[in-house]
Coordinates of C-alpha atoms in Angstrom, one line a residue:
X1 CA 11.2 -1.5 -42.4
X2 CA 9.1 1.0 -40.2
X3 CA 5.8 0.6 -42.6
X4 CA 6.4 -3.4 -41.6
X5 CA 6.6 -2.7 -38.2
X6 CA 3.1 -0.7 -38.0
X7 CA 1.8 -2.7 -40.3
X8 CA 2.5 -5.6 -38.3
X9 CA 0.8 -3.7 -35.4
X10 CA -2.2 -3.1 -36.9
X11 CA -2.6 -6.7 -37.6
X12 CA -2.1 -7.6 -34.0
X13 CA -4.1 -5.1 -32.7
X14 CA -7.1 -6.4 -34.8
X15 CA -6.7 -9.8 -33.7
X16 CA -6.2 -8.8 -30.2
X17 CA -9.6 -7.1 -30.4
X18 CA -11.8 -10.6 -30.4
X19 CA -15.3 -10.3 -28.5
X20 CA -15.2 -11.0 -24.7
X21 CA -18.3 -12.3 -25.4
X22 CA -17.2 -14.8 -28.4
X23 CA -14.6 -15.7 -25.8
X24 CA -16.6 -16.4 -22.9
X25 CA -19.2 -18.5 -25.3
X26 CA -15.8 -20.5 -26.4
X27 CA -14.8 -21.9 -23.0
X28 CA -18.4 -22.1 -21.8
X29 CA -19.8 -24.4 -24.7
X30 CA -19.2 -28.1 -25.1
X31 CA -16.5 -28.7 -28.0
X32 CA -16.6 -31.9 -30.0
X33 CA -14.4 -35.1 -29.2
X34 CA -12.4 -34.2 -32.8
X35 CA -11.7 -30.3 -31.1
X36 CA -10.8 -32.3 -28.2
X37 CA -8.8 -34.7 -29.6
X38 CA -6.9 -31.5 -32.2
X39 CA -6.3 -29.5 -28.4
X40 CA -4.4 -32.6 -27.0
X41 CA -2.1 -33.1 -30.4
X42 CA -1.2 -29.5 -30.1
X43 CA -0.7 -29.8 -26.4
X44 CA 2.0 -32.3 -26.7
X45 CA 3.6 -31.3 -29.7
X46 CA 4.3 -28.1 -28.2
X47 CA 5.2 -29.7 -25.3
X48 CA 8.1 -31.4 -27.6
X49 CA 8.8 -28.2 -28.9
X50 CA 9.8 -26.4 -26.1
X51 CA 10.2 -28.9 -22.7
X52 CA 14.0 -29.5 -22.5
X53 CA 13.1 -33.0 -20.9
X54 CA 9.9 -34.3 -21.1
X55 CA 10.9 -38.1 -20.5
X56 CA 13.1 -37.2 -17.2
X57 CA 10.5 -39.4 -15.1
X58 CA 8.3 -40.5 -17.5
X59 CA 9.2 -42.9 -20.9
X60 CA 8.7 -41.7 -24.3
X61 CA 6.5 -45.3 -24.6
X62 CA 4.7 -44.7 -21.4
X63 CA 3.8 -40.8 -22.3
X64 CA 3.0 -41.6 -26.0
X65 CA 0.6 -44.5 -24.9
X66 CA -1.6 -42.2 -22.1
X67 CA -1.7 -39.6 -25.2
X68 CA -3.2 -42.4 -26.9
X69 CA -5.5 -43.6 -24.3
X70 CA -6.7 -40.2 -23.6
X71 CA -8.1 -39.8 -27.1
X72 CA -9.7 -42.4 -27.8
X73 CA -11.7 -41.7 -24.5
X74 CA -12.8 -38.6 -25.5
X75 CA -15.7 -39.6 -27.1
X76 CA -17.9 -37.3 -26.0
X77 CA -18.4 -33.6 -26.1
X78 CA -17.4 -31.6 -23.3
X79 CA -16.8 -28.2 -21.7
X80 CA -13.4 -26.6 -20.9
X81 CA -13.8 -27.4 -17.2
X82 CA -14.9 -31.1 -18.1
X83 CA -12.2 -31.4 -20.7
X84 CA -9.3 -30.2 -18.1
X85 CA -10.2 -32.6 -15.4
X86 CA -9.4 -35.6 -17.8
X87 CA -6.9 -33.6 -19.5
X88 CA -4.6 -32.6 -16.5
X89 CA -3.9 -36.3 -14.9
X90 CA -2.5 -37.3 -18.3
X91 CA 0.2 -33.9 -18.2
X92 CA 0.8 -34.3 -14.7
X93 CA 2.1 -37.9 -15.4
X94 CA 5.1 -35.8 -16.8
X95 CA 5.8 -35.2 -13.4
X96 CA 7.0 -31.8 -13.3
X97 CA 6.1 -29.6 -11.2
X98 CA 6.7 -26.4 -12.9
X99 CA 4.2 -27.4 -15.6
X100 CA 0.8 -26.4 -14.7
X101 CA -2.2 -26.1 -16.6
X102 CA -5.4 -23.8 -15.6
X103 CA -9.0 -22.9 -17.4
X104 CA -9.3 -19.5 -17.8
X105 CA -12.3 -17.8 -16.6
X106 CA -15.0 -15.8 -17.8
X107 CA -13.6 -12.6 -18.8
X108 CA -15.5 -9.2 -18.3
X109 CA -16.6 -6.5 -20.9
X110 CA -15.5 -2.8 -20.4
X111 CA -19.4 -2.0 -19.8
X112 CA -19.8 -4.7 -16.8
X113 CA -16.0 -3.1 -15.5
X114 CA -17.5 0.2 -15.9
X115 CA -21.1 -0.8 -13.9
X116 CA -19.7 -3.1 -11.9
X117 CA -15.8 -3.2 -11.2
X118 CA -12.8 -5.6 -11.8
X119 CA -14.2 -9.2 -10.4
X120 CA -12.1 -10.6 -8.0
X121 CA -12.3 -14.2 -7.0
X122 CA -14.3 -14.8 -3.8
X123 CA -11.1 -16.7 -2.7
X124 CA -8.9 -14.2 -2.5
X125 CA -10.5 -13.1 0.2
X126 CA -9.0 -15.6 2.5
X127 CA -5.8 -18.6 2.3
X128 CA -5.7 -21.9 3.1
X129 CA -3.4 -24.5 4.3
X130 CA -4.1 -28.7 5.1
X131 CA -3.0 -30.8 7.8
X132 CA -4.0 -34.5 8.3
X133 CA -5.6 -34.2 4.9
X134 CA -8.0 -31.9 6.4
X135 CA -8.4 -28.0 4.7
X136 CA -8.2 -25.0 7.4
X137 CA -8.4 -21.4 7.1
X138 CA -5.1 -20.0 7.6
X139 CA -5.9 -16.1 7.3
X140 CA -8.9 -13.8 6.5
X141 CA -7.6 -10.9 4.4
X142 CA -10.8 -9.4 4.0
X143 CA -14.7 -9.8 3.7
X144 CA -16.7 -11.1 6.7
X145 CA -14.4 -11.1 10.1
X146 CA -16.5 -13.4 11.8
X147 CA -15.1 -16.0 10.0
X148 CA -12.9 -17.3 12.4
X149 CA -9.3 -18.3 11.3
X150 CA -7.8 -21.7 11.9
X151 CA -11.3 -23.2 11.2
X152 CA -11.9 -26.7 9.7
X153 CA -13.6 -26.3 6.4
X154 CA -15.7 -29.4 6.0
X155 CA -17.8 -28.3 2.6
X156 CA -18.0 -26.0 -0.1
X157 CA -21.1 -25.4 -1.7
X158 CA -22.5 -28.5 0.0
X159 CA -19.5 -30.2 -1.2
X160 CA -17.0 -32.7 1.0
X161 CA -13.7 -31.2 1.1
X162 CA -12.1 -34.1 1.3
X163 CA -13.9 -34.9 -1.9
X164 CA -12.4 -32.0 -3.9
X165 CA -8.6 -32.9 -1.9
X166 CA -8.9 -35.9 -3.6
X167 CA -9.8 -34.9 -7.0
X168 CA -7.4 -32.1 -6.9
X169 CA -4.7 -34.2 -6.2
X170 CA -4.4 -35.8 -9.9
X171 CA -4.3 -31.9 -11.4
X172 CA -1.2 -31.2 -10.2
X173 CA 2.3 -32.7 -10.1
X174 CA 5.5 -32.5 -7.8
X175 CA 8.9 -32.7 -9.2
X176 CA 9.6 -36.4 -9.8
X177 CA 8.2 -38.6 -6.9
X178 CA 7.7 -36.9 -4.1
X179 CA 5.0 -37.4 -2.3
X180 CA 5.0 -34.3 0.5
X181 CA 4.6 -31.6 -2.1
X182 CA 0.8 -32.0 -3.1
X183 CA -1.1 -32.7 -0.2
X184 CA 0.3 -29.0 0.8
X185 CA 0.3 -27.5 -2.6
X186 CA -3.4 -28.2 -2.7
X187 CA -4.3 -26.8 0.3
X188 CA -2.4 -23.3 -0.5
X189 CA -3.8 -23.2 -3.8
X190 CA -7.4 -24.4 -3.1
X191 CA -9.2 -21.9 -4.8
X192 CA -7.0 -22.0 -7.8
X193 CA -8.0 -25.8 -8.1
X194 CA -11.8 -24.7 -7.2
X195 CA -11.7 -22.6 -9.9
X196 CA -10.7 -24.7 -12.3
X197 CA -13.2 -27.4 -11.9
X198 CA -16.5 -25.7 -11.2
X199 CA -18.6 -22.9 -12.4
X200 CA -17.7 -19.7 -12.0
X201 CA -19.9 -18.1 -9.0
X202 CA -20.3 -14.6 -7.1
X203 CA -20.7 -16.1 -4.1
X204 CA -20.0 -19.7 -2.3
X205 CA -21.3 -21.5 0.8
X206 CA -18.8 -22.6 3.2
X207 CA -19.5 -25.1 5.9
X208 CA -16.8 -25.3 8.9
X209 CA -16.3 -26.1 12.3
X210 CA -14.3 -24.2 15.0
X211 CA -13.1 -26.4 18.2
X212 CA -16.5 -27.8 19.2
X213 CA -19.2 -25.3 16.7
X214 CA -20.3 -25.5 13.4
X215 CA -21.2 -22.9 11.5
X216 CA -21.7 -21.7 7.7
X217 CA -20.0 -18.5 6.0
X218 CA -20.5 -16.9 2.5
X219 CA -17.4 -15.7 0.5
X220 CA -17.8 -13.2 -1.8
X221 CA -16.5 -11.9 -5.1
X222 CA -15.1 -8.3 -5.0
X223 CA -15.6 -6.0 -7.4
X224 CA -12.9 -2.8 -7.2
X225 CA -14.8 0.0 -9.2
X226 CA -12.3 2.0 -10.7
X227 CA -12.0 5.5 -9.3
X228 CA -12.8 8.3 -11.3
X229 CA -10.1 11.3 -11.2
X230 CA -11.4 13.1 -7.8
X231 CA -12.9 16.8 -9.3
X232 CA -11.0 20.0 -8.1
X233 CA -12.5 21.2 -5.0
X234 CA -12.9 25.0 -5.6
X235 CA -14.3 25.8 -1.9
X236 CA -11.8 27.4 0.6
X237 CA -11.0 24.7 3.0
X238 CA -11.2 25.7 6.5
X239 CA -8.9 23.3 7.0
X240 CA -5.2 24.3 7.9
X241 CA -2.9 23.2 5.0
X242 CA 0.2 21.8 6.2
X243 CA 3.2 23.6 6.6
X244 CA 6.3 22.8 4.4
X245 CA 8.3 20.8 7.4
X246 CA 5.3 19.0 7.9
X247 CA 4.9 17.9 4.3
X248 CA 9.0 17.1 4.8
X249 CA 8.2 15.0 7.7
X250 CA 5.5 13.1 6.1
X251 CA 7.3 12.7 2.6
X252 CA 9.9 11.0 4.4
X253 CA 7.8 8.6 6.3
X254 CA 6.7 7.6 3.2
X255 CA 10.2 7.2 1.8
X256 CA 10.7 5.0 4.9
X257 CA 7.8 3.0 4.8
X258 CA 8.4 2.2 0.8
X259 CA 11.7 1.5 1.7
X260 CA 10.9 -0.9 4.3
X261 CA 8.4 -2.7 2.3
X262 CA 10.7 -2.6 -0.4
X263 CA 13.8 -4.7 1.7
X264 CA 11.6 -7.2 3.2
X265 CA 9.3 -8.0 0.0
X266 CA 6.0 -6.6 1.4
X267 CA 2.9 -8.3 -0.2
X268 CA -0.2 -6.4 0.3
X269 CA -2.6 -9.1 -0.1
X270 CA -1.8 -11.1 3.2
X271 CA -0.3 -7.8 5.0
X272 CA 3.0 -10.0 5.1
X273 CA 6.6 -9.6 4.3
X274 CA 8.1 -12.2 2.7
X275 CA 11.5 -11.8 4.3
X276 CA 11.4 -11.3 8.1
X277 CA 14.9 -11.4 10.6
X278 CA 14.9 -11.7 14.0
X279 CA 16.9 -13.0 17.6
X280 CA 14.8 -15.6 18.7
X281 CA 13.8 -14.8 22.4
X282 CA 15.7 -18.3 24.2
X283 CA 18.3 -18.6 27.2
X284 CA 20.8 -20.2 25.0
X285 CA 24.3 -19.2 25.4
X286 CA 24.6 -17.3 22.3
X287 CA 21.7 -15.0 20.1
X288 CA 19.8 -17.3 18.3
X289 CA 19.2 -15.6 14.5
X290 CA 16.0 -17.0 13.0
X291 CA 15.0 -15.9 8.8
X292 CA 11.9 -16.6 7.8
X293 CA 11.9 -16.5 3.8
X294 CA 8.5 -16.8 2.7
X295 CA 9.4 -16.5 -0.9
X296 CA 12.5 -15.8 -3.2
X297 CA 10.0 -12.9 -5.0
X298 CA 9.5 -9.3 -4.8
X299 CA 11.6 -6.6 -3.4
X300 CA 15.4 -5.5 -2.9
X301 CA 16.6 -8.8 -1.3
X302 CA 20.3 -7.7 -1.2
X303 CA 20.0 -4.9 1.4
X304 CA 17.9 -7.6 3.4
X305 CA 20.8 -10.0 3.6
X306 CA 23.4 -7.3 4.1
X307 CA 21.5 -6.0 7.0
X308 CA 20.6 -9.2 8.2
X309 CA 24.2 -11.0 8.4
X310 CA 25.8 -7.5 9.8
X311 CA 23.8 -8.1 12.8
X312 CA 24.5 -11.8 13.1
X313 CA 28.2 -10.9 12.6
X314 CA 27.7 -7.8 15.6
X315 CA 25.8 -10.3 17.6
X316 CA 28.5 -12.7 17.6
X317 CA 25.8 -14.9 16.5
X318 CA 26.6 -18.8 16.5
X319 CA 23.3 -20.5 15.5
X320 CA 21.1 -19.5 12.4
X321 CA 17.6 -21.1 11.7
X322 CA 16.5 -20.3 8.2
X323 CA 13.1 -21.0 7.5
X324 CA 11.9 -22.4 3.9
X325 CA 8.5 -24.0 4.7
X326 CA 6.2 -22.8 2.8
X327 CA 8.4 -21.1 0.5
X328 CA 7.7 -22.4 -3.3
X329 CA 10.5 -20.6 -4.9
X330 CA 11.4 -17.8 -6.8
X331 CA 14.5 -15.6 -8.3
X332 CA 18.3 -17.7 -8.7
X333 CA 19.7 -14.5 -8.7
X334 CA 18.6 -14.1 -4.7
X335 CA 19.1 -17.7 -3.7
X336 CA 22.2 -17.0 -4.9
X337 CA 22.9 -14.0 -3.1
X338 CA 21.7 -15.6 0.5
X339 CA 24.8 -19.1 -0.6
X340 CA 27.3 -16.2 -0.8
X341 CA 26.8 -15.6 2.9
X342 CA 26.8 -19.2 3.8
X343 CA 30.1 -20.5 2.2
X344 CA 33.7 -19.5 2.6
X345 CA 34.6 -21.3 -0.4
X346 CA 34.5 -20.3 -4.2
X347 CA 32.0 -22.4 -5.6
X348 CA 29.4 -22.8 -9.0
X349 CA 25.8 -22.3 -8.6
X350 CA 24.1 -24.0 -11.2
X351 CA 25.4 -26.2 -14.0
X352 CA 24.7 -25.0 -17.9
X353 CA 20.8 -25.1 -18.6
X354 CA 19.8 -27.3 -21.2
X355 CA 16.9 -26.0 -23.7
X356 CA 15.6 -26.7 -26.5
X357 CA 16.3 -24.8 -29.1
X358 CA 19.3 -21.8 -29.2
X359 CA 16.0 -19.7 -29.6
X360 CA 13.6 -21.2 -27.5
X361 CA 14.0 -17.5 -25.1
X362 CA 12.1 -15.6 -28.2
X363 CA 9.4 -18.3 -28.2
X364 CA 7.1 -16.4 -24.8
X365 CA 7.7 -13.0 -26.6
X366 CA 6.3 -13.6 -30.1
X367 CA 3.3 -15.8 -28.6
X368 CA 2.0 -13.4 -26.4
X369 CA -1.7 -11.9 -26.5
X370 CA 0.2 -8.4 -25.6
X371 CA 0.4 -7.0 -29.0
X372 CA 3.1 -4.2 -27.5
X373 CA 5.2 -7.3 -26.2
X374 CA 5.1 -8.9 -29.9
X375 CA 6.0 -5.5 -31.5
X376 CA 8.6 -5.3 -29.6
X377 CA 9.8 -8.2 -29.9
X378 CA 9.4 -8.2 -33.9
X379 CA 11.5 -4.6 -33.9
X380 CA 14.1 -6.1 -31.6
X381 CA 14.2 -10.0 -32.9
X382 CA 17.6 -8.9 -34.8
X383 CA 19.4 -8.4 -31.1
X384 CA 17.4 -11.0 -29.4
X385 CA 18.6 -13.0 -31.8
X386 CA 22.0 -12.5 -31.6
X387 CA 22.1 -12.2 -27.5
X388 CA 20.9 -16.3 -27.6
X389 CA 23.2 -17.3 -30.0
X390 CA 25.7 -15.7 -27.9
X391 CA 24.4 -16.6 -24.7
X392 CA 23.2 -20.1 -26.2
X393 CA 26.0 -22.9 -26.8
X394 CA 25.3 -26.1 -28.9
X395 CA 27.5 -29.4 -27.0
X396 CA 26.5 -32.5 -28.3
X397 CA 23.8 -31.4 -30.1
X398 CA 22.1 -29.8 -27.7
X399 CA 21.7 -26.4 -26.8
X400 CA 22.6 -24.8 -23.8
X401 CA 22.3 -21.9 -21.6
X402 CA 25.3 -20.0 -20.3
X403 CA 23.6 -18.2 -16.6
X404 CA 26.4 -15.8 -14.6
X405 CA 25.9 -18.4 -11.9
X406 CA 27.3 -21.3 -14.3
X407 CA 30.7 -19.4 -13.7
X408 CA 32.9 -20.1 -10.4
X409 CA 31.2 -17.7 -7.6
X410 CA 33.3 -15.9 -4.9
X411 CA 32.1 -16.0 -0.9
X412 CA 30.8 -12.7 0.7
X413 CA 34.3 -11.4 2.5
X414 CA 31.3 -11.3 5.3
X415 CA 30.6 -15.0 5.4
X416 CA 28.7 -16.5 8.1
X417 CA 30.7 -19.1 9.6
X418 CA 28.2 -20.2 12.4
X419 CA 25.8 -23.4 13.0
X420 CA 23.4 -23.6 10.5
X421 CA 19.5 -25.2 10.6
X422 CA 17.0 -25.3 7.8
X423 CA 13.7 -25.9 8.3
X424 CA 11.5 -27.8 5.2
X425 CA 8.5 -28.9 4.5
X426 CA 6.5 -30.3 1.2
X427 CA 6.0 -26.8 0.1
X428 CA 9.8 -26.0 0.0
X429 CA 10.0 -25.9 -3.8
X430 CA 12.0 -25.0 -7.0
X431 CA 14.2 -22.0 -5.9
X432 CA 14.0 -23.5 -2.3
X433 CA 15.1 -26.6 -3.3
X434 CA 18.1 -25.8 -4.9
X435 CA 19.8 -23.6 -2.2
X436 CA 19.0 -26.7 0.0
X437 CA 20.9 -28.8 -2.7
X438 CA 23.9 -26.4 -2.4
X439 CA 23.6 -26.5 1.7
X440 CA 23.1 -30.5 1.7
X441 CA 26.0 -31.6 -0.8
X442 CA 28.2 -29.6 1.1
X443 CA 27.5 -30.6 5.0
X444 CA 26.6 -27.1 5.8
X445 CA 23.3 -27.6 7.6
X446 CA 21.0 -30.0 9.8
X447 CA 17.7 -30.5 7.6
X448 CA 14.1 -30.4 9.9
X449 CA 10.9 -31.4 8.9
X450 CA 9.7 -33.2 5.9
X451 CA 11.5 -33.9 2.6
X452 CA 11.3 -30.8 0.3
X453 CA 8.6 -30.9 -2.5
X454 CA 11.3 -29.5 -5.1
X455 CA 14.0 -32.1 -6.3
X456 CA 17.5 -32.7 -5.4
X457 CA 18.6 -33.3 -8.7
X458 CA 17.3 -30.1 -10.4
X459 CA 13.7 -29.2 -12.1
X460 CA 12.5 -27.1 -15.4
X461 CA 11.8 -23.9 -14.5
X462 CA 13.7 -20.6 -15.6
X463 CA 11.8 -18.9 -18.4
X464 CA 8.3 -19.6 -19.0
X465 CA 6.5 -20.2 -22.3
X466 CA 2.1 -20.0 -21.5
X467 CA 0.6 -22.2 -24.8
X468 CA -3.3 -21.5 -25.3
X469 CA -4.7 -24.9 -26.6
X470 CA -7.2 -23.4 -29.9
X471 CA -10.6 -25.0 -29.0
X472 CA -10.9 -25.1 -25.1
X473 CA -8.5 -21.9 -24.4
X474 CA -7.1 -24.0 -21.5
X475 CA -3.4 -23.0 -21.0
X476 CA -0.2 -24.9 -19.9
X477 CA 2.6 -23.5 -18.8
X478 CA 5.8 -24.8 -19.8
X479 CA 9.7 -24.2 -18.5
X480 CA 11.9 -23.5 -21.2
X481 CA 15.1 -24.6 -19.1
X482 CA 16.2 -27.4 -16.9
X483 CA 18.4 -26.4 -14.0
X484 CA 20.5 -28.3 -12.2
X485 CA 22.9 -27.8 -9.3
X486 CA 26.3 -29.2 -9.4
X487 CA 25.5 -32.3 -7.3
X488 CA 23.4 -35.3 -7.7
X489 CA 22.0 -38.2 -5.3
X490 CA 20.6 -41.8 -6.4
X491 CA 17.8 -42.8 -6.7
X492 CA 16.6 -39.2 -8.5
X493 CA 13.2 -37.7 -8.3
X494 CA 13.6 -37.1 -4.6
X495 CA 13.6 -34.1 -2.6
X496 CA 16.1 -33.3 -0.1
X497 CA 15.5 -35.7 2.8
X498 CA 15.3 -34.0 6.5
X499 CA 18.3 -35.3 8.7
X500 CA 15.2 -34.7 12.0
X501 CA 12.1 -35.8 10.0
X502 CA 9.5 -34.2 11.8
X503 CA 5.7 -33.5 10.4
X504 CA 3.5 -30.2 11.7
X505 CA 0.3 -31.7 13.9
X506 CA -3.3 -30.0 14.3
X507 CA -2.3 -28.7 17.9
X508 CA -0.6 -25.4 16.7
X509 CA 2.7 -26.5 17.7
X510 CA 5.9 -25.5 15.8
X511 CA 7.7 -28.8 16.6
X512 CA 10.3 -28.8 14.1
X513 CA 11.2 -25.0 15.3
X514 CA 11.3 -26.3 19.4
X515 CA 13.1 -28.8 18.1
X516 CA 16.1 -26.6 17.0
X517 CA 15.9 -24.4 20.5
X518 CA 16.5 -27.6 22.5
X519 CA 19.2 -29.1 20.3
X520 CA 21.0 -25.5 20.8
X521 CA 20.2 -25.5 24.3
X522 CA 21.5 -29.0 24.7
X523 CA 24.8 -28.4 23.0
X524 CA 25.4 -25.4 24.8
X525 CA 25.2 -27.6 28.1
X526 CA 27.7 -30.0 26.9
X527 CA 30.4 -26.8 26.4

């Protein structure tokens, strides 16, 4: 068994070791309409394989006859970039919004790492965010700081924005037919979609305008140089070394700060945390508790909530605004968490997730390019096996996952009994979504702003399985299970509506947020 297990090692370490620039020549070339045609059969019979429900908004007829269509329209050669942009409209007719599909890009050798550094996109230097169908910067994280924030920007590389908007627009889907999710999805995820349709560049030209100027900016590439290990400085400092409570002192602020960053999510690219809490400043009768969860990712999210619903509870707090815009989702197990504080009833999460396959969970580990991963997973298969058959039931001849949240679910003995708000937007998505399914079925909170780009009615999401199609290397990404919460609405493939449908303008104004202050304020008059 061990000589198997190395063996098998060796074998993926060889084939992991491929040239970067054989790679680079693969995606870059043009690859015949027959390679073409041989990536979209493989596409959508792994798509069979492993989607739990490919047809939810789309009809087995329908699909089959756009994979049809699209291959007899590739009759020419193309490139990976040119081969995507025909490619994705056809997968996002799926209409799931967990399935996305992305070119990979030119990878570097250790020598140009070595001279050079690790590339990094010149768009990470910077987000965006759209309004009126128009693209704005929303932050500058680093780079040139004369590039003013909140600008318009009207081209890229000499090209119309509202060209690219409109071409990106058929690369992506929402979940089902929504029609708030994209317009904002695009705009946060600009350079992601840039990406993937042009060549890949060091440097690009943007053209925007700021109130009444226009002006031009170049965004760079960055290239972080790996350090080499700092040599031992054998000169007597003059310096006065610091004294063992001072070395206390500071080893604790550092405990703090990593603590802090750790409770509220911190993400060091935007200098943001993704969970913020805080008493809104208002003459309303009553503290006015306002949570602004960026995302459902990263950090010790229990302590946060904990903290966060003492003080409402010390407060004697009797209006909470939770804010979701923006937020695309993240980890069940914290959505969860946050429901436990908002309901005094026992209640069940999600309903069983449908898959598959009983083994569909092994599928990401043994198709990985990490050769550890797939070692692992070939010494392990025996009790990753038997976990899924365990944790995977067959009804009806279909198999389904068991989650902890599938079971009835007991209220925090701390529950928050107050006024609720929510505030949503197109970019409230999967993880979003379904806490906002939980707090709509049940009457627990007034909805503001714009119907939610995730669906009421559940979406496929859970575990992911990343399938590399063989001639172009484009990749899809592909949920493994459909989740559901235990309530439905007709028609399906909606969001969750607003019950105060207001949309953000250009002027800067948090309407849907005043909104909530006055309605609080007005209720508080009528006591």
């Amino acid at each position: 068994m061990t000589k198997k297990i190395f063996l098998y090692a060796g074998i993926v370490i060889l084939s992991s070791c491929g040239s970067v620039e054989k790679f680079n020549q693969q995606i870059s070339k043009t690859h015949s309409p027959n390679e073409l045609r041989q990536d979209v059969d493989y596409a959508y019979k792994k798509l069979k394989k492993l989607h739990p429900d490919i047809h939810w908004y789309v009809s087995k007829d329908e699909l089959d006859k756009k994979i049809v269509d699209l291959k007899s329209e590739l009759t020419e050669p193309l490139t990976s970039k040119e081969f995507y942009k025909v490619f994705a409209p056809v997968i996002t007719s799926i209409k799931q919004g967990h399935l996305s599909i992305h070119v990979p890009g030119q990878k570097q050798s250790k020598e140009e790492i070595k001279e050079k550094g690790k590339r990094d996109s010149p768009f990470n230097s910077l987000s965006f965010h759209t309004a009126e169908d128009k693209l704005f910067v929303k932050q500058v994280f680093k780079g040139d700081t004369t590039l003013l924030p909140g600008s318009e920007v009207i081209a890229v590389d000499n090209e119309k924005v509202s060209n690219l908007l409109g071409g990106f627009r058929t690369l992506h889907a929402s979940d089902g037919y929504n029609e708030t999710f994209i317009p904002e999805f695009i705009g946060s995820r600009f350079g992601f979609f840039y990406s993937n349709t042009h060549i890949q560049k060091d440097s690009i030209l943007l053209n925007l305008k700021f109130k009444d100027s226009v002006y031009t900016k170049y965004i760079y590439a960055n290239f972080d140089k790996i350090k080499a290990p700092a040599k031992k400085d054998t000169t007597i400092s003059l310096q006065k070394k610091l004294s063992k409570s001072d070395k206390k002192i500071a080893k604790e602020k550092r405990k703090k700060l990593y603590r802090k960053n750790h409770k509220y999510g911190f993400n060091k690219r935007t200098g943001e945390y993704h969970r913020n809490f805080n008493f809104l400043e208002s003459d309303t009768e009553t503290p006015v508790a306002y949570m602004k969860i960026r995302s459902f990712t990263n950090g010790g999210y229990k302590e946060f909530y904990k903290e966060s619903f003492a003080k409402i509870d010390s407060a004697k707090c009797k209006n909470l605004i939770i804010d979701l815009r923006g937020n695309t989702g993240g980890r069940l197990v914290e959505i969860d968490d946050l429901y436990s504080y908002l309901t005094d009833k026992e209640y069940i999460f999600i309903e069983k997730s449908k898959m598959t396959g009983r083994l569909s969970f092994l599928y990401p580990y043994f198709h990985t390019k990490s050769w550890p991963t797939k070692t692992a997973a070939v010494v392990l298969s025996p009790v990753l096996g038997i976990y899924q058959i365990f944790k995977v039931k067959r009804e009806n001849k279909e198999a389904y996952f068991k989650f902890k949240h599938s079971k009835l679910r007991k209220p925090k003995p701390t529950t928050y009994n107050g006024k609720i708000y929510v505030l949503i937007n197109g970019e409230s998505f999967s993880a979003s979504s379904i806490l906002s399914t939980h707090l709509k079925a049940t009457k627990r909170a007034i909805f503001v702003g714009e119907e939610t780009g995730g669906a009421y009615n559940g979406t496929v999401a859970g575990v992911y399985a990343k399938v590399e199609l063989p001639h172009s290397k484009i990749n899809m990404r592909v949920g493994l299970m459909k989740i559901n919460a235990p309530y439905t609405i007709e028609p399906d493939g909606y969001g969750i509506k607003p019950d105060v449908p207001i949309k953000s303008t250009l002027n800067n104004e948090d309407l849907e947020l005043q909104w909530v202050i006055d309605d609080i304020k007005g209720s508080d008059k009528e006591k």
